[in-house]
Short mmCIF file of C-alpha atoms in Angstrom, two decimals:
data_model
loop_
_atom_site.label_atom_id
_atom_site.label_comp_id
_atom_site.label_asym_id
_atom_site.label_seq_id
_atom_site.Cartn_x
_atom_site.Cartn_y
_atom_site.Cartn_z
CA UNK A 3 15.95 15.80 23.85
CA UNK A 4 16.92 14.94 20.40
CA UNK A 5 18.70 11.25 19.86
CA UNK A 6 20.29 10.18 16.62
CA UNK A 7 19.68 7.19 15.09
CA UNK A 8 23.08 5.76 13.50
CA UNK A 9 22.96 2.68 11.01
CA UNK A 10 26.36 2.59 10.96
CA UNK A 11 27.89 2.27 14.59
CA UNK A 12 26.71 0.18 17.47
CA UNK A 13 24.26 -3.02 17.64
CA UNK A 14 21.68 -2.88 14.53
CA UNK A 15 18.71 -5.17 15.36
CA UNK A 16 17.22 -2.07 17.36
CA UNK A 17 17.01 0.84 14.77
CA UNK A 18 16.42 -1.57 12.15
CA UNK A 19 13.52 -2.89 13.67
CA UNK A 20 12.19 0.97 14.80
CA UNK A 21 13.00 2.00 11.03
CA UNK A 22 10.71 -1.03 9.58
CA UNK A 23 8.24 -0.56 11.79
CA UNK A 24 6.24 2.05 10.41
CA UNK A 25 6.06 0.24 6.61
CA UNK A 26 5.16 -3.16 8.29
CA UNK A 27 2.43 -1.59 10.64
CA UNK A 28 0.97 -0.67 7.30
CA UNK A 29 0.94 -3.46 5.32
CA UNK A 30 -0.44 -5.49 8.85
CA UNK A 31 -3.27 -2.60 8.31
CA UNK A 32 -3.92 -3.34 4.68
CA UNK A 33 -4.52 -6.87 5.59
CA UNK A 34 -6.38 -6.21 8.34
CA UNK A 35 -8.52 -4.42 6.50
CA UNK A 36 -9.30 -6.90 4.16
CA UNK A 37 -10.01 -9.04 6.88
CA UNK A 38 -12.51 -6.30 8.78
CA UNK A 39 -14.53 -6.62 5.13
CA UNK A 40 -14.75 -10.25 5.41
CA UNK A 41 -15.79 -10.84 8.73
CA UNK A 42 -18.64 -7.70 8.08
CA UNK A 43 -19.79 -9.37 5.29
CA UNK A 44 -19.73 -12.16 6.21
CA UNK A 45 -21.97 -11.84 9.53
CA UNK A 46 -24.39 -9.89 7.14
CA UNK A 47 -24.74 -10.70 3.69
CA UNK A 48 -24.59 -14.33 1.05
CA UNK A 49 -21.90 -16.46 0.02
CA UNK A 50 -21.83 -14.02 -3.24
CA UNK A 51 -20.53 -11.02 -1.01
CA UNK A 52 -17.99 -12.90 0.58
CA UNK A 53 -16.38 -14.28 -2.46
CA UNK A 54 -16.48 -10.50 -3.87
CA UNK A 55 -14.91 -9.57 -0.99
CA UNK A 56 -12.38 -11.92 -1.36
CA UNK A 57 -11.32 -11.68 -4.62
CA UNK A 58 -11.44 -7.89 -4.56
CA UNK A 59 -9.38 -7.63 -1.44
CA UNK A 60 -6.83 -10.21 -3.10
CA UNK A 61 -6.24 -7.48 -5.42
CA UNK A 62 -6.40 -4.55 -3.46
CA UNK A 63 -3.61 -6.51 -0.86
CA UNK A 64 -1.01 -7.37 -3.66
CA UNK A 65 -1.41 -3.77 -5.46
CA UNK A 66 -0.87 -2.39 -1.86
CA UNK A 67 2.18 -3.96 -0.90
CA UNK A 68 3.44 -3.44 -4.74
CA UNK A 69 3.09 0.18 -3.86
CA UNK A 70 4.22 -0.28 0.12
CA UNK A 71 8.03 -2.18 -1.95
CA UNK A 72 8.21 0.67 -4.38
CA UNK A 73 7.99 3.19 -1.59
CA UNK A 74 10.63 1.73 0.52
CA UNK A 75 12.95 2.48 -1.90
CA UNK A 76 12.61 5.98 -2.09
CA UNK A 77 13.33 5.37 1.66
CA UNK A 78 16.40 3.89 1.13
CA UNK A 79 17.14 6.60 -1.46
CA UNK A 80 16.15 9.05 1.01
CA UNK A 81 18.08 7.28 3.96
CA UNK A 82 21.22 7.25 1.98
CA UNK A 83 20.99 11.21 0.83
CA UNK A 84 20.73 12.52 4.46
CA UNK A 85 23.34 9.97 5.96
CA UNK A 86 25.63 11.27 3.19
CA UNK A 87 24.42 14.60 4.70
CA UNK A 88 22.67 15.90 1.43
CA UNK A 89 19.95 17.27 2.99
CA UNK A 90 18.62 19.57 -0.06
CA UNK A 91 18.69 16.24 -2.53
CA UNK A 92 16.60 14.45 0.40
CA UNK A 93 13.88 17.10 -0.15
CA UNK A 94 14.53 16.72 -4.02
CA UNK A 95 13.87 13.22 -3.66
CA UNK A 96 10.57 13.35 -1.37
CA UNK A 97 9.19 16.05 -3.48
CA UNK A 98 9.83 13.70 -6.76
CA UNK A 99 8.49 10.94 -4.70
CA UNK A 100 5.25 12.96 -4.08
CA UNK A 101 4.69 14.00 -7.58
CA UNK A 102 5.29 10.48 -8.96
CA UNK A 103 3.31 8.59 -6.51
CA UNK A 104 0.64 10.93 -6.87
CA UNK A 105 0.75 10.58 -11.03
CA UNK A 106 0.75 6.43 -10.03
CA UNK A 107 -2.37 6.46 -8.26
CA UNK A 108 -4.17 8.67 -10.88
CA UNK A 109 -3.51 5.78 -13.25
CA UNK A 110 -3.98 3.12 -10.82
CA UNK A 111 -7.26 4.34 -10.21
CA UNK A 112 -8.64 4.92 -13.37
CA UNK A 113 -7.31 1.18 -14.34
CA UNK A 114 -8.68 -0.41 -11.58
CA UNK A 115 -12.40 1.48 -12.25
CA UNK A 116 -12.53 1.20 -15.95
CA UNK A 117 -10.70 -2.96 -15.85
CA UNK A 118 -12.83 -4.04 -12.87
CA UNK A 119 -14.65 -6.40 -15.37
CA UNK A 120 -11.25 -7.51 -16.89
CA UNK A 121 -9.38 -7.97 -13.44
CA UNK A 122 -12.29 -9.90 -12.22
CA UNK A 123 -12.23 -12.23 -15.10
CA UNK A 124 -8.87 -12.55 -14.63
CA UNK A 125 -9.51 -14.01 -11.15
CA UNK A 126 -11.65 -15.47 -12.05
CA UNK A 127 -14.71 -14.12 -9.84
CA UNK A 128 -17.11 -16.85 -9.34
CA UNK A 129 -20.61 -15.88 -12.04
CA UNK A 130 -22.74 -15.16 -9.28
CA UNK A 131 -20.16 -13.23 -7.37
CA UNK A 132 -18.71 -11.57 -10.43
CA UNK A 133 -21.03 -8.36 -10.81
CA UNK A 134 -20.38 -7.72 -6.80
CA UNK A 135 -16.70 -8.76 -7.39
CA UNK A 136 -16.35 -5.53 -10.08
CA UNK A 137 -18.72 -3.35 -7.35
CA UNK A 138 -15.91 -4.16 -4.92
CA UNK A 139 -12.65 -3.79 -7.01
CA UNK A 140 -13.87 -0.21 -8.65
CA UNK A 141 -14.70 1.13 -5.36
CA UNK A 142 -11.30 0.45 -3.38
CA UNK A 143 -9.40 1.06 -6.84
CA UNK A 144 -11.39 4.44 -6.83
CA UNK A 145 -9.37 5.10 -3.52
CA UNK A 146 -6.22 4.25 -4.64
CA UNK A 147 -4.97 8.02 -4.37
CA UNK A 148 -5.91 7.57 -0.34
CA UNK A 149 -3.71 3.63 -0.32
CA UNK A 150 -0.70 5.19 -2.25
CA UNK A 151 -0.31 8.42 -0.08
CA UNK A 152 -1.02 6.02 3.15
CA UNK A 153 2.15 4.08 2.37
CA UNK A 154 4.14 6.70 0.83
CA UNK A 155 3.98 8.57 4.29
CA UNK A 156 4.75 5.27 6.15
CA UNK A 157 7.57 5.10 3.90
CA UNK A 158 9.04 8.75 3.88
CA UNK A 159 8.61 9.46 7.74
CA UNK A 160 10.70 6.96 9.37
#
């Protein structure tokens, strides 16, 4: 049994709150992952680790949800094209989505792995942490293909 979903009659708290869902859930995950790193490291390895871990996932959190608010509005894009009931411009608009997303995490990635030293500086990494700090930020940049499509999907499947 099929239900529709309708924005624009009835009481709005519910759907809204089923529509976010999905995109907050992710961005919970993104911290929580940062948080699962810390905690690791921190059971296991120095005071150098941790502050790598920290500054890297600092990064990694804000470039996520950067991603995670540009996503949302090819939702609302999306949202608007098949309550209009321009379903073929909806598809339009997720394949464009997919292609430019895709092209965005090419060049995130290759920023974040060639800049780790930069971006590090920038936050400034503590010296003993800083070498660890660029270990960190080039290999979760590397995986920024894996992060963009993650909240892309969260975004488009609602």
């Amino acid at each position: 049994m099929e239900t529709n979903t309708s924005f624009t009659e009835g009481k709005i708290l519910k759907p809204l709150i089923l529509f976010a869902f999905p995109v907050l859930l992710a961005l919970f995950l993104q911290a929580m992952y940062g948080a699962v790193d810390l905690l690791i490291v921190g059971k296991f390895a120095s005071s150098a680790d941790v502050s790598a871990v920290s500054t890297g996932s600092q990064i990694m959190t804000t470039l996520t949800n950067l991603i995670s608010s540009f996503a949302m509005g090819t939702t609302i894009l999306l949202g608007q094209q098949i309550g209009s009931g321009k379903k073929e411009e909806g598809g339009r608009t997720v394949g464009t989505a997919i292609v430019m997303f895709a092209a965005i995490a090419v060049v995130m990635s290759i920023i974040m792995v060639v800049f780790a030293p930069s971006i590090s500086q920038i936050m400034n990494a503590p010296e003993e942490a800083f070498q660890k700090t660029v270990d960190y930020i080039r290999i979760c940049g590397g995986g920024m293909l894996v992060i963009v499509a993650y909240n892309l999907i969260g975004c488009l499947l609602p």
